[in-house]
Amino acid sequence: MVDVELVPDGAFRFRIPRGEGMRVPGVVFASAELLPDVAGDQALQQVVNVAALPGIVGASYAMPDVHWGYGFPIGGVAATEPDAGGVISPGGVGFDISCGVRLLAAHCDAEALGPRLRQLMDLLSARVPRGPGRGGIWSLRRAELGGVLTDGARYPVERGHGVARDLVRCEDRGVLAGAAADEVSDRAVDRGLGQVGSLGSGNHFMEVQSVQQVYDERAAQVMGLGEGQICVMIHCGSRGLGHQICTDHVRTMDRAMDRYGIRVPDRQLACVPVDSAEGRSYLAAMAAAANYARANRQVLGDTARRAFDEVMGCPVDLVYDISHNMAKMETHTADGRERRLCVHRKGATRALPARHPELPDDLAPVGQPVLIPGTMGTASYVLAGVAGGGAWHSTCHGAGRVRSRHRAAREVDGRRLRADLEAAGVMVRGSSARGLAEEAPLAYKDIDAVVRASEGAGLCRRVARLVPLGVLKG
């Protein structure tokens, strides 16, 4: 590894000039204090490595929450052009395919919830499976799982886990086209059978929040948000099924690269042409995992909705559901002409501007909601896409780690952390003290700084800031 040259290139933007092997430059959206520590984090070198991918267009982008990942940095965005030999790389999606965020808004405020918050958190804790391994709210047979893989969130909605409006407020209406259940291995199916309606572990959570501040009144109103309102944010993905699909296809592509004459600077960037047999197979399996993740969040969201009905007797509406680990075929203007591109977003969120044709009619005037979770005990944000947003209409996805889980566990006492959070007014329901320690706020960047950089770079705009009242952790 060599030192990576960073050249300031405008507000919250650094440029990595093209060097040996790079087909495009690197662009890092960040403030100086948010840049990865080059001594202990190889994310910037990964930005350089991604710039070497065949068919890459524009630049190898990194969001303000960028940190070291598998192949691609987490917070990395890259588009390749299939018609010019562009490739697809599972490392540009990640192992937790379609990991994302769902935000629901309850028709009650913090004052009304206060006396019943403990009852609500205890009920959610009892009903929401979390932690590693099996255990899901919805037990499925293999044939039923095939329905989830092809129909996504629509499958549980049609079976009573939600309402039709939920699908309108989901990315892709809750179903990613092109999924093929027969491209999913038996091992992946086995891992996914018992996990529909579960959080998993790591940084995944269900959090009860209050809208602390609104920055854009019109957008917040259209999205269904107001100051003091109670919300539920859910962060999870495709669980073991998605992890296995990534593992399967990384192996396949690693073996296939020589046949296509592809050389990459890091074997973790294993890739094949988008339009190859292996590329089409991965896209179909990835879409199936995305549909699984959306069904998973749909079931979890419906469980939260039912808990609110029991405890508070109030309706709960879906604000939006968006993924941040995906590769999607999209049309963008590049070098003065429209191109069909495969856009990899790994730890990065799509941020469509107002009037984009893929937005539902009610959100079209204000842009797509962008859901940015913070860390346990800190704020989260609702943003919106903006016209002219860079990096193929992409922005950050969260705070971004600055300490590994092992280091955080060494430095933090999970029991003390829980006591501190409770003293600060945040009820915590965690499955283990170590799990809490691994996700301590000190292990992450400052979410407020990340959002300021994202907005300052012209990638998005702030709509609302949410603060936690109770958190359920894996």
Coordinates of N, CA, C and O in Angstrom, one line a residue, residues 276-334:
S276 N -22.6 -10.9 -18.5 CA -22.1 -12.3 -18.6 C -23.1 -13.2 -17.9 O -24.0 -12.8 -17.1
A277 N -23.0 -14.5 -18.1 CA -23.9 -15.5 -17.4 C -23.7 -15.4 -15.9 O -24.7 -15.4 -15.2
E278 N -22.5 -15.3 -15.4 CA -22.3 -15.2 -14.0 C -22.8 -13.8 -13.4 O -23.3 -13.8 -12.3
G279 N -22.7 -12.8 -14.2 CA -23.2 -11.5 -13.8 C -24.7 -11.5 -13.7 O -25.3 -11.0 -12.7
R280 N -25.4 -12.1 -14.7 CA -26.8 -12.1 -14.7 C -27.3 -13.0 -13.5 O -28.3 -12.7 -12.9
S281 N -26.6 -14.1 -13.2 CA -26.9 -15.0 -12.1 C -26.8 -14.3 -10.8 O -27.7 -14.4 -9.9
Y282 N -25.8 -13.5 -10.6 CA -25.6 -12.7 -9.4 C -26.7 -11.7 -9.2 O -27.3 -11.5 -8.1
L283 N -27.0 -11.0 -10.3 CA -28.1 -9.9 -10.2 C -29.4 -10.5 -9.8 O -30.2 -10.0 -9.0
A284 N -29.7 -11.7 -10.4 CA -31.0 -12.4 -10.0 C -31.0 -12.8 -8.6 O -32.0 -12.7 -7.9
A285 N -29.9 -13.4 -8.1 CA -29.8 -13.8 -6.7 C -29.8 -12.6 -5.8 O -30.4 -12.7 -4.7
M286 N -29.1 -11.6 -6.2 CA -29.0 -10.4 -5.3 C -30.4 -9.8 -5.2 O -30.8 -9.3 -4.1
A287 N -31.2 -9.7 -6.3 CA -32.5 -9.2 -6.3 C -33.4 -10.1 -5.3 O -34.3 -9.5 -4.6
A288 N -33.2 -11.4 -5.3 CA -34.0 -12.2 -4.4 C -33.6 -11.9 -3.0 O -34.5 -11.9 -2.1
A289 N -32.3 -11.7 -2.7 CA -31.9 -11.3 -1.3 C -32.5 -9.9 -0.9 O -32.9 -9.7 0.2
A290 N -32.6 -9.0 -1.9 CA -33.2 -7.7 -1.6 C -34.6 -7.9 -1.3 O -35.1 -7.2 -0.4
N291 N -35.3 -8.7 -2.0 CA -36.7 -8.9 -1.7 C -36.9 -9.6 -0.3 O -37.9 -9.2 0.4
Y292 N -36.0 -10.5 0.0 CA -36.0 -11.1 1.4 C -35.9 -10.0 2.4 O -36.6 -9.9 3.4
A293 N -34.9 -9.1 2.2 CA -34.7 -8.0 3.2 C -35.9 -7.1 3.3 O -36.2 -6.7 4.5
R294 N -36.5 -6.8 2.2 CA -37.7 -5.9 2.3 C -38.9 -6.6 3.0 O -39.6 -6.0 3.8
A295 N -39.0 -7.9 2.7 CA -40.0 -8.6 3.5 C -39.7 -8.7 5.0 O -40.6 -8.6 5.8
N296 N -38.4 -8.9 5.3 CA -38.0 -8.9 6.7 C -38.4 -7.6 7.4 O -39.0 -7.6 8.5
R297 N -38.0 -6.5 6.8 CA -38.4 -5.2 7.4 C -39.9 -4.9 7.4 O -40.4 -4.3 8.3
Q298 N -40.6 -5.5 6.4 CA -42.1 -5.3 6.4 C -42.7 -6.0 7.6 O -43.6 -5.5 8.3
V299 N -42.2 -7.2 7.9 CA -42.8 -8.0 9.0 C -42.4 -7.3 10.3 O -43.2 -7.2 11.3
L300 N -41.2 -6.9 10.4 CA -40.8 -6.2 11.7 C -41.6 -4.9 11.9 O -42.0 -4.5 13.0
G301 N -41.8 -4.2 10.8 CA -42.6 -2.9 10.9 C -44.0 -3.2 11.3 O -44.6 -2.4 12.1
D302 N -44.6 -4.2 10.8 CA -46.0 -4.6 11.1 C -46.0 -5.0 12.6 O -47.0 -4.7 13.3
T303 N -45.0 -5.7 13.1 CA -45.0 -6.0 14.5 C -44.9 -4.8 15.4 O -45.6 -4.7 16.4
A304 N -44.1 -3.8 15.0 CA -44.1 -2.6 15.7 C -45.4 -1.9 15.7 O -45.9 -1.3 16.7
R305 N -46.0 -1.9 14.5 CA -47.4 -1.2 14.4 C -48.4 -1.9 15.3 O -49.2 -1.2 16.0
R306 N -48.4 -3.2 15.4 CA -49.3 -3.9 16.3 C -49.0 -3.6 17.8 O -50.0 -3.5 18.6
A307 N -47.8 -3.5 18.1 CA -47.4 -3.1 19.5 C -47.9 -1.7 19.9 O -48.4 -1.5 21.0
F308 N -47.8 -0.8 19.0 CA -48.3 0.6 19.2 C -49.8 0.5 19.4 O -50.4 1.3 20.2
D309 N -50.5 -0.3 18.6 CA -51.9 -0.3 18.7 C -52.3 -0.9 20.0 O -53.3 -0.4 20.7
E310 N -51.6 -1.9 20.5 CA -51.9 -2.4 21.9 C -51.6 -1.5 23.0 O -52.4 -1.3 23.9
V311 N -50.5 -0.8 22.9 CA -50.1 0.0 24.0 C -50.7 1.4 24.0 O -51.1 2.0 25.0
M312 N -50.7 2.0 22.8 CA -51.1 3.4 22.6 C -52.5 3.6 21.9 O -53.1 4.6 22.0
G313 N -52.9 2.5 21.2 CA -54.2 2.6 20.5 C -54.1 3.7 19.4 O -55.1 4.3 19.0
C314 N -52.9 3.8 18.8 CA -52.8 4.9 17.7 C -52.3 4.2 16.4 O -51.6 3.3 16.4
P315 N -52.7 4.8 15.3 CA -52.2 4.3 14.0 C -50.7 4.6 13.8 O -50.2 5.5 14.4
V316 N -50.1 3.8 13.0 CA -48.7 4.0 12.6 C -48.5 3.9 11.1 O -49.0 2.9 10.5
D317 N -48.0 4.9 10.5 CA -47.8 4.9 9.0 C -46.4 4.8 8.6 O -45.5 5.3 9.3
L318 N -46.1 4.1 7.5 CA -44.8 4.0 7.0 C -44.4 5.3 6.3 O -45.1 5.8 5.4
V319 N -43.2 5.9 6.7 CA -42.7 7.0 6.0 C -41.9 6.6 4.8 O -42.2 7.1 3.7
Y320 N -41.0 5.7 4.9 CA -40.3 5.2 3.7 C -39.4 4.0 4.2 O -39.2 3.7 5.3
D321 N -39.0 3.2 3.2 CA -38.1 2.1 3.3 C -37.1 2.1 2.2 O -37.4 2.2 1.0
I322 N -35.8 2.2 2.6 CA -34.7 2.4 1.6 C -33.5 1.5 1.9 O -33.2 1.3 3.1
S323 N -32.9 0.9 0.9 CA -31.7 0.1 1.1 C -30.4 0.9 0.9 O -30.4 1.9 0.2
H324 N -29.4 0.4 1.5 CA -28.1 1.0 1.3 C -26.9 0.0 0.9 O -25.8 0.4 1.0
N325 N -27.3 -1.2 0.6 CA -26.3 -2.2 0.1 C -26.9 -2.8 -1.2 O -27.6 -3.9 -1.1
M326 N -26.7 -2.2 -2.3 CA -27.4 -2.6 -3.5 C -26.5 -2.3 -4.8 O -25.7 -1.4 -4.8
A327 N -26.8 -3.1 -5.8 CA -26.3 -2.7 -7.2 C -27.6 -2.7 -8.0 O -28.3 -3.6 -8.1
K328 N -27.8 -1.6 -8.7 CA -29.0 -1.4 -9.5 C -28.7 -0.9 -10.9 O -27.8 -0.1 -11.1
M329 N -29.5 -1.4 -11.9 CA -29.4 -0.9 -13.3 C -30.2 0.4 -13.3 O -31.4 0.4 -13.1
E330 N -29.5 1.5 -13.7 CA -30.1 2.8 -13.8 C -29.6 3.5 -15.0 O -28.6 3.2 -15.6
T331 N -30.4 4.5 -15.4 CA -30.0 5.4 -16.5 C -29.6 6.8 -16.0 O -30.3 7.4 -15.2
H332 N -28.4 7.2 -16.3 CA -27.8 8.4 -15.9 C -27.1 9.1 -17.1 O -26.7 8.5 -18.0
T333 N -27.0 10.4 -17.0 CA -26.3 11.2 -18.0 C -24.8 11.3 -17.6 O -24.5 11.7 -16.4
A334 N -23.9 10.8 -18.4 CA -22.5 10.8 -18.2 C -21.8 11.3 -19.4 O -22.1 10.7 -20.5

